[in-house]
Structure formats: C-alpha cells, structure tokens
C-alpha cells in the first residue's frame, strides 16, 4: 500500500522541486549553453479531454520548423536521441540547443520529483504541470516511461463522459479540503459521490459510469482494473 498524502502535498512538493532543479545538468549535450528555459506550469489538459463550454479557440499558424539536416548546435554535436527529440520541434530562427534544454529540464524535473514522491511525479504529468513530458521521456530519459504509462490512465480534475471514462480503481493524489467527486450512470442517477476533506481517498469507477466529475482533487491515479 502506498503511503498517505497530506492535503496540498503534491502542490507543495511540485513547487519546491521545480524551483530546485532548474540548474540541474542531467542529460546535457555538448551543444554548448542554451538561453531558453522550459515553462514550469502549463495549462492543465491531462491525458483525457474534459468537457468545456463555448466555441473552440481559433487556430493559430505555427512558424515553419527547422529541417532536420539543419539541426546543428553552434558548437559540438547532438547525439542521435537528442536529434530525434528535436525533429519538427525547432522553429526556424531558434537555437536548437535552447529547445533541447527544454526537454532536458523536463527530464530533470521528473528525476527530482520521483525521488521526492513518485505519485506526485505522475500527478504532475496527468495535470499538465510538467508540459511535453512524453517526447522528452521517449527520447531523452526513457527510464521514466513507466510514469507515462501510469499517467496515461489517470485523470486530472474535470468532467469526463462516456468513452473518456475507464472503469477501475483510483487513488487520489493529495486532495484538497474541497475535493469532491461524483459518478453518474446513463439515467443521470448518482452511482457514487463523496468528498476527501484533504485526506487520502480512493474511488471505484464502475462499468455503468457515464459521467465522472472531480473538483479540488488534483489527480486520480489508477490502482487497478475491475475484476
């Protein structure tokens, strides 16, 4: 059984660790210094799509990407994995080493978070607080692929419907005192609901679930499938 979480622990640990690991140099290439830093917090999209109101935001055109044969640092060279990470990720006119540093810092953050609390690390991927974790892990720190697999089956706060819902057992990652959840069936009848009041909690999402709503619970991580 995993150790209990105190209310807000995920946010506290995440904030402290992200601040501490900004200067780490794990996975650095010999491409020389880079100027850009990765954003600490990204919009919380999560692995699933939550229900939203209003029209979708207008699409914005992306700047052209640097061709793969032009992905060369000012000094030194990129490894094969580093270059694979950079393909289709470097806008023309940007230093490829700066983009690489973004991915390297993502790996640094995951490494520090795993040491502090593995569930918080997975929760940070689920909620999107560590942005673009998948490409960084796949190419730069594959030892963390297990975090991606678990996060892909988790849920951040939000509302999920029908095919977005995966029946199973889930544990909360550091729910706040205002954490509440509700699971309803096809007829709108409440199948399960509750509040965590800042205490460790688990929920069972039955096969009959059609809507899952979570507020103030941060993230739910999979414990297992229904037998």
mmCIF file of C-alpha atoms in Angstrom:
data_model
loop_
_atom_site.group_PDB
_atom_site.id
_atom_site.type_symbol
_atom_site.label_atom_id
_atom_site.label_comp_id
_atom_site.label_asym_id
_atom_site.label_seq_id
_atom_site.Cartn_x
_atom_site.Cartn_y
_atom_site.Cartn_z
ATOM 1 C CA UNK A 1 0.000 0.000 0.000
ATOM 2 C CA UNK A 2 1.271 3.462 -0.860
ATOM 3 C CA UNK A 3 1.953 5.993 1.877
ATOM 4 C CA UNK A 4 -0.739 8.612 2.711
ATOM 5 C CA UNK A 5 -0.773 12.110 1.256
ATOM 6 C CA UNK A 6 -1.441 15.269 3.217
ATOM 7 C CA UNK A 7 -3.715 17.884 1.704
ATOM 8 C CA UNK A 8 -1.815 20.028 -0.732
ATOM 9 C CA UNK A 9 1.337 17.898 -0.558
ATOM 10 C CA UNK A 10 1.504 17.436 -4.296
ATOM 11 C CA UNK A 11 1.434 21.167 -4.950
ATOM 12 C CA UNK A 12 3.998 21.904 -2.217
ATOM 13 C CA UNK A 13 6.418 19.193 -3.349
ATOM 14 C CA UNK A 14 5.984 20.063 -7.014
ATOM 15 C CA UNK A 15 6.620 23.767 -6.452
ATOM 16 C CA UNK A 16 9.694 23.161 -4.300
ATOM 17 C CA UNK A 17 11.203 20.593 -6.626
ATOM 18 C CA UNK A 18 10.657 22.568 -9.810
ATOM 19 C CA UNK A 19 12.395 25.539 -8.221
ATOM 20 C CA UNK A 20 15.288 23.395 -7.013
ATOM 21 C CA UNK A 21 16.013 21.506 -10.204
ATOM 22 C CA UNK A 22 16.226 24.362 -12.679
ATOM 23 C CA UNK A 23 20.017 24.362 -12.568
ATOM 24 C CA UNK A 24 20.456 20.599 -12.864
ATOM 25 C CA UNK A 25 22.601 19.375 -15.755
ATOM 26 C CA UNK A 26 21.407 15.775 -16.195
ATOM 27 C CA UNK A 27 21.422 14.703 -19.842
ATOM 28 C CA UNK A 28 23.223 17.798 -21.125
ATOM 29 C CA UNK A 29 24.731 17.526 -24.592
ATOM 30 C CA UNK A 30 27.966 19.066 -25.733
ATOM 31 C CA UNK A 31 25.988 21.598 -27.739
ATOM 32 C CA UNK A 32 27.008 24.497 -25.524
ATOM 33 C CA UNK A 33 24.884 26.765 -23.296
ATOM 34 C CA UNK A 34 21.270 27.481 -24.179
ATOM 35 C CA UNK A 35 19.272 30.539 -23.272
ATOM 36 C CA UNK A 36 15.710 29.259 -23.064
ATOM 37 C CA UNK A 37 14.064 27.701 -20.012
ATOM 38 C CA UNK A 38 11.017 25.485 -20.039
ATOM 39 C CA UNK A 39 7.814 26.854 -18.544
ATOM 40 C CA UNK A 40 7.168 25.436 -15.072
ATOM 41 C CA UNK A 41 3.392 25.291 -15.351
ATOM 42 C CA UNK A 42 1.338 24.588 -18.448
ATOM 43 C CA UNK A 43 -2.460 24.638 -18.885
ATOM 44 C CA UNK A 44 -3.935 21.552 -17.252
ATOM 45 C CA UNK A 45 -5.067 19.439 -20.161
ATOM 46 C CA UNK A 46 -4.348 15.964 -18.801
ATOM 47 C CA UNK A 47 -4.422 12.746 -20.784
ATOM 48 C CA UNK A 48 -8.187 12.927 -21.255
ATOM 49 C CA UNK A 49 -10.337 15.707 -22.628
ATOM 50 C CA UNK A 50 -12.527 17.473 -20.118
ATOM 51 C CA UNK A 51 -15.862 18.953 -21.029
ATOM 52 C CA UNK A 52 -15.740 22.669 -21.783
ATOM 53 C CA UNK A 53 -18.262 25.319 -22.714
ATOM 54 C CA UNK A 54 -18.145 27.826 -25.548
ATOM 55 C CA UNK A 55 -16.649 27.728 -29.053
ATOM 56 C CA UNK A 56 -13.137 26.334 -29.602
ATOM 57 C CA UNK A 57 -10.273 28.799 -29.658
ATOM 58 C CA UNK A 58 -9.211 29.896 -33.147
ATOM 59 C CA UNK A 59 -6.236 28.060 -34.580
ATOM 60 C CA UNK A 60 -3.009 29.979 -34.866
ATOM 61 C CA UNK A 61 -0.468 29.244 -37.570
ATOM 62 C CA UNK A 62 2.809 27.825 -36.323
ATOM 63 C CA UNK A 63 6.128 29.143 -37.581
ATOM 64 C CA UNK A 64 7.950 26.841 -40.025
ATOM 65 C CA UNK A 65 10.178 24.247 -38.385
ATOM 66 C CA UNK A 66 13.887 23.902 -38.989
ATOM 67 C CA UNK A 67 14.658 20.982 -41.362
ATOM 68 C CA UNK A 68 16.348 18.003 -39.741
ATOM 69 C CA UNK A 69 19.528 18.495 -41.770
ATOM 70 C CA UNK A 70 19.903 21.952 -40.221
ATOM 71 C CA UNK A 71 19.596 20.760 -36.620
ATOM 72 C CA UNK A 72 23.163 21.525 -35.613
ATOM 73 C CA UNK A 73 24.411 23.316 -32.489
ATOM 74 C CA UNK A 74 26.741 26.290 -32.600
ATOM 75 C CA UNK A 75 29.462 24.078 -31.132
ATOM 76 C CA UNK A 76 29.792 20.337 -30.666
ATOM 77 C CA UNK A 77 27.145 17.920 -31.904
ATOM 78 C CA UNK A 78 23.857 16.332 -30.908
ATOM 79 C CA UNK A 79 23.506 12.668 -30.070
ATOM 80 C CA UNK A 80 21.119 10.572 -32.160
ATOM 81 C CA UNK A 81 18.431 10.615 -29.448
ATOM 82 C CA UNK A 82 18.787 14.354 -28.952
ATOM 83 C CA UNK A 83 18.392 14.966 -32.670
ATOM 84 C CA UNK A 84 15.332 12.692 -32.772
ATOM 85 C CA UNK A 85 13.790 14.798 -29.996
ATOM 86 C CA UNK A 86 14.455 17.999 -31.933
ATOM 87 C CA UNK A 87 12.912 16.877 -35.242
ATOM 88 C CA UNK A 88 9.830 19.026 -36.012
ATOM 89 C CA UNK A 89 10.235 20.879 -32.705
ATOM 90 C CA UNK A 90 12.600 23.756 -33.547
ATOM 91 C CA UNK A 91 11.008 26.873 -35.098
ATOM 92 C CA UNK A 92 13.136 28.412 -37.828
ATOM 93 C CA UNK A 93 15.345 31.094 -36.340
ATOM 94 C CA UNK A 94 15.579 29.460 -32.888
ATOM 95 C CA UNK A 95 18.704 27.862 -31.476
ATOM 96 C CA UNK A 96 18.166 24.061 -31.428
ATOM 97 C CA UNK A 97 20.200 23.861 -28.228
ATOM 98 C CA UNK A 98 17.635 26.042 -26.471
ATOM 99 C CA UNK A 99 14.824 23.674 -27.468
ATOM 100 C CA UNK A 100 16.909 20.704 -26.351
ATOM 101 C CA UNK A 101 17.417 22.308 -22.952
ATOM 102 C CA UNK A 102 13.643 22.465 -22.530
ATOM 103 C CA UNK A 103 13.434 18.693 -22.886
ATOM 104 C CA UNK A 104 16.433 18.118 -20.673
ATOM 105 C CA UNK A 105 14.921 20.240 -17.914
ATOM 106 C CA UNK A 106 11.701 18.239 -18.164
ATOM 107 C CA UNK A 107 13.731 15.099 -17.503
ATOM 108 C CA UNK A 108 15.497 16.831 -14.611
ATOM 109 C CA UNK A 109 12.171 17.728 -13.006
ATOM 110 C CA UNK A 110 10.847 14.216 -13.328
ATOM 111 C CA UNK A 111 14.019 12.799 -11.804
ATOM 112 C CA UNK A 112 13.786 15.103 -8.780
ATOM 113 C CA UNK A 113 10.062 14.524 -8.352
ATOM 114 C CA UNK A 114 10.420 10.760 -8.465
ATOM 115 C CA UNK A 115 12.969 10.961 -5.659
ATOM 116 C CA UNK A 116 10.623 13.159 -3.594
ATOM 117 C CA UNK A 117 7.346 11.330 -4.290
ATOM 118 C CA UNK A 118 6.615 9.137 -7.291
ATOM 119 C CA UNK A 119 2.860 9.743 -7.187
ATOM 120 C CA UNK A 120 3.434 13.492 -7.308
ATOM 121 C CA UNK A 121 5.611 12.993 -10.388
ATOM 122 C CA UNK A 122 2.857 11.036 -12.136
ATOM 123 C CA UNK A 123 0.257 13.559 -10.999
ATOM 124 C CA UNK A 124 2.303 16.412 -12.457
ATOM 125 C CA UNK A 125 2.206 14.671 -15.843
ATOM 126 C CA UNK A 126 -1.513 13.936 -15.549
ATOM 127 C CA UNK A 127 -2.393 17.555 -14.773
ATOM 128 C CA UNK A 128 -0.018 19.013 -17.358
ATOM 129 C CA UNK A 129 2.087 20.822 -14.751
ATOM 130 C CA UNK A 130 5.064 19.223 -16.442
ATOM 131 C CA UNK A 131 4.386 20.033 -20.068
ATOM 132 C CA UNK A 132 5.527 17.946 -23.053
ATOM 133 C CA UNK A 133 6.665 15.111 -20.819
ATOM 134 C CA UNK A 134 6.025 12.412 -23.435
ATOM 135 C CA UNK A 135 8.516 13.495 -26.153
ATOM 136 C CA UNK A 136 11.165 14.302 -23.543
ATOM 137 C CA UNK A 137 10.811 10.910 -21.873
ATOM 138 C CA UNK A 138 10.646 8.956 -25.128
ATOM 139 C CA UNK A 139 13.880 10.435 -26.474
ATOM 140 C CA UNK A 140 15.894 11.867 -23.569
ATOM 141 C CA UNK A 141 15.026 9.938 -20.387
ATOM 142 C CA UNK A 142 13.340 6.636 -21.322
ATOM 143 C CA UNK A 143 13.863 5.323 -17.785
ATOM 144 C CA UNK A 144 10.699 7.261 -16.889
ATOM 145 C CA UNK A 145 8.413 5.547 -19.396
ATOM 146 C CA UNK A 146 6.587 3.820 -16.555
ATOM 147 C CA UNK A 147 5.461 7.258 -15.357
ATOM 148 C CA UNK A 148 3.957 7.987 -18.783
ATOM 149 C CA UNK A 149 2.106 4.672 -18.858
ATOM 150 C CA UNK A 150 0.551 5.303 -15.466
ATOM 151 C CA UNK A 151 -0.250 8.948 -16.206
ATOM 152 C CA UNK A 152 -1.981 7.969 -19.443
ATOM 153 C CA UNK A 153 -4.583 6.096 -17.361
ATOM 154 C CA UNK A 154 -5.075 8.863 -14.794
ATOM 155 C CA UNK A 155 -7.431 11.828 -14.582
ATOM 156 C CA UNK A 156 -6.907 15.447 -13.561
ATOM 157 C CA UNK A 157 -9.827 17.394 -12.118
ATOM 158 C CA UNK A 158 -12.583 17.897 -14.658
ATOM 159 C CA UNK A 159 -15.653 16.276 -16.198
ATOM 160 C CA UNK A 160 -15.409 13.121 -18.324
ATOM 161 C CA UNK A 161 -18.150 11.418 -20.306
ATOM 162 C CA UNK A 162 -18.851 8.035 -21.867
ATOM 163 C CA UNK A 163 -15.810 6.746 -23.792
ATOM 164 C CA UNK A 164 -13.486 9.054 -21.838
ATOM 165 C CA UNK A 165 -14.207 7.008 -18.715
ATOM 166 C CA UNK A 166 -12.158 3.910 -17.878
ATOM 167 C CA UNK A 167 -13.713 1.692 -15.197
ATOM 168 C CA UNK A 168 -11.363 0.739 -12.401
ATOM 169 C CA UNK A 169 -9.934 1.619 -9.015
ATOM 170 C CA UNK A 170 -8.250 5.004 -8.499
ATOM 171 C CA UNK A 171 -6.401 6.738 -5.684
ATOM 172 C CA UNK A 172 -6.317 10.475 -5.127
ATOM 173 C CA UNK A 173 -3.059 12.407 -5.226
ATOM 174 C CA UNK A 174 -3.070 14.939 -2.380
ATOM 175 C CA UNK A 175 -6.742 16.013 -2.462
ATOM 176 C CA UNK A 176 -7.533 19.446 -1.035
ATOM 177 C CA UNK A 177 -10.095 20.084 1.685
ATOM 178 C CA UNK A 178 -12.591 20.999 -1.042
ATOM 179 C CA UNK A 179 -12.082 17.771 -3.017
ATOM 180 C CA UNK A 180 -15.395 16.322 -4.244
ATOM 181 C CA UNK A 181 -16.343 13.799 -6.893
ATOM 182 C CA UNK A 182 -19.464 12.373 -8.444
ATOM 183 C CA UNK A 183 -20.102 9.424 -10.746
ATOM 184 C CA UNK A 184 -23.425 9.130 -12.566
ATOM 185 C CA UNK A 185 -24.983 6.498 -14.823
ATOM 186 C CA UNK A 186 -26.833 6.641 -18.127
ATOM 187 C CA UNK A 187 -30.093 7.728 -16.453
ATOM 188 C CA UNK A 188 -28.395 10.520 -14.524
ATOM 189 C CA UNK A 189 -28.632 8.564 -11.283
ATOM 190 C CA UNK A 190 -25.709 9.065 -8.896
ATOM 191 C CA UNK A 191 -23.676 5.867 -8.654
ATOM 192 C CA UNK A 192 -21.083 7.227 -6.233
ATOM 193 C CA UNK A 193 -20.074 10.554 -4.745
ATOM 194 C CA UNK A 194 -18.070 11.879 -1.881
ATOM 195 C CA UNK A 195 -15.502 14.306 -0.550
ATOM 196 C CA UNK A 196 -11.976 13.755 0.647
ATOM 197 C CA UNK A 197 -11.673 16.688 3.078
ATOM 198 C CA UNK A 198 -7.930 16.689 2.467
ATOM 199 C CA UNK A 199 -7.482 13.034 3.434
ATOM 200 C CA UNK A 200 -6.159 10.130 1.316
ATOM 201 C CA UNK A 201 -9.007 8.511 -0.556
ATOM 202 C CA UNK A 202 -9.792 6.004 -3.285
ATOM 203 C CA UNK A 203 -12.740 5.620 -5.640
ATOM 204 C CA UNK A 204 -14.194 2.863 -7.779
ATOM 205 C CA UNK A 205 -15.435 3.843 -11.230
ATOM 206 C CA UNK A 206 -17.989 1.172 -12.226
ATOM 207 C CA UNK A 207 -18.670 -0.033 -15.746
ATOM 208 C CA UNK A 208 -22.066 1.677 -15.628
ATOM 209 C CA UNK A 209 -20.433 5.111 -15.231
ATOM 210 C CA UNK A 210 -21.317 7.668 -17.890
ATOM 211 C CA UNK A 211 -20.135 10.903 -16.261
ATOM 212 C CA UNK A 212 -17.233 11.405 -13.851
ATOM 213 C CA UNK A 213 -16.739 14.819 -12.246
ATOM 214 C CA UNK A 214 -13.862 15.732 -9.941
ATOM 215 C CA UNK A 215 -13.147 19.097 -8.303
ATOM 216 C CA UNK A 216 -10.296 20.043 -5.969
ATOM 217 C CA UNK A 217 -8.820 16.527 -6.005
ATOM 218 C CA UNK A 218 -5.773 17.377 -8.176
ATOM 219 C CA UNK A 219 -5.399 13.993 -9.878
ATOM 220 C CA UNK A 220 -6.562 10.386 -9.761
ATOM 221 C CA UNK A 221 -4.083 7.598 -10.480
ATOM 222 C CA UNK A 222 -5.001 4.024 -11.436
ATOM 223 C CA UNK A 223 -4.892 1.335 -8.764
ATOM 224 C CA UNK A 224 -6.199 -1.481 -10.923
ATOM 225 C CA UNK A 225 -8.887 -2.689 -13.292
ATOM 226 C CA UNK A 226 -12.213 -4.110 -12.177
ATOM 227 C CA UNK A 227 -12.155 -7.887 -11.903
#
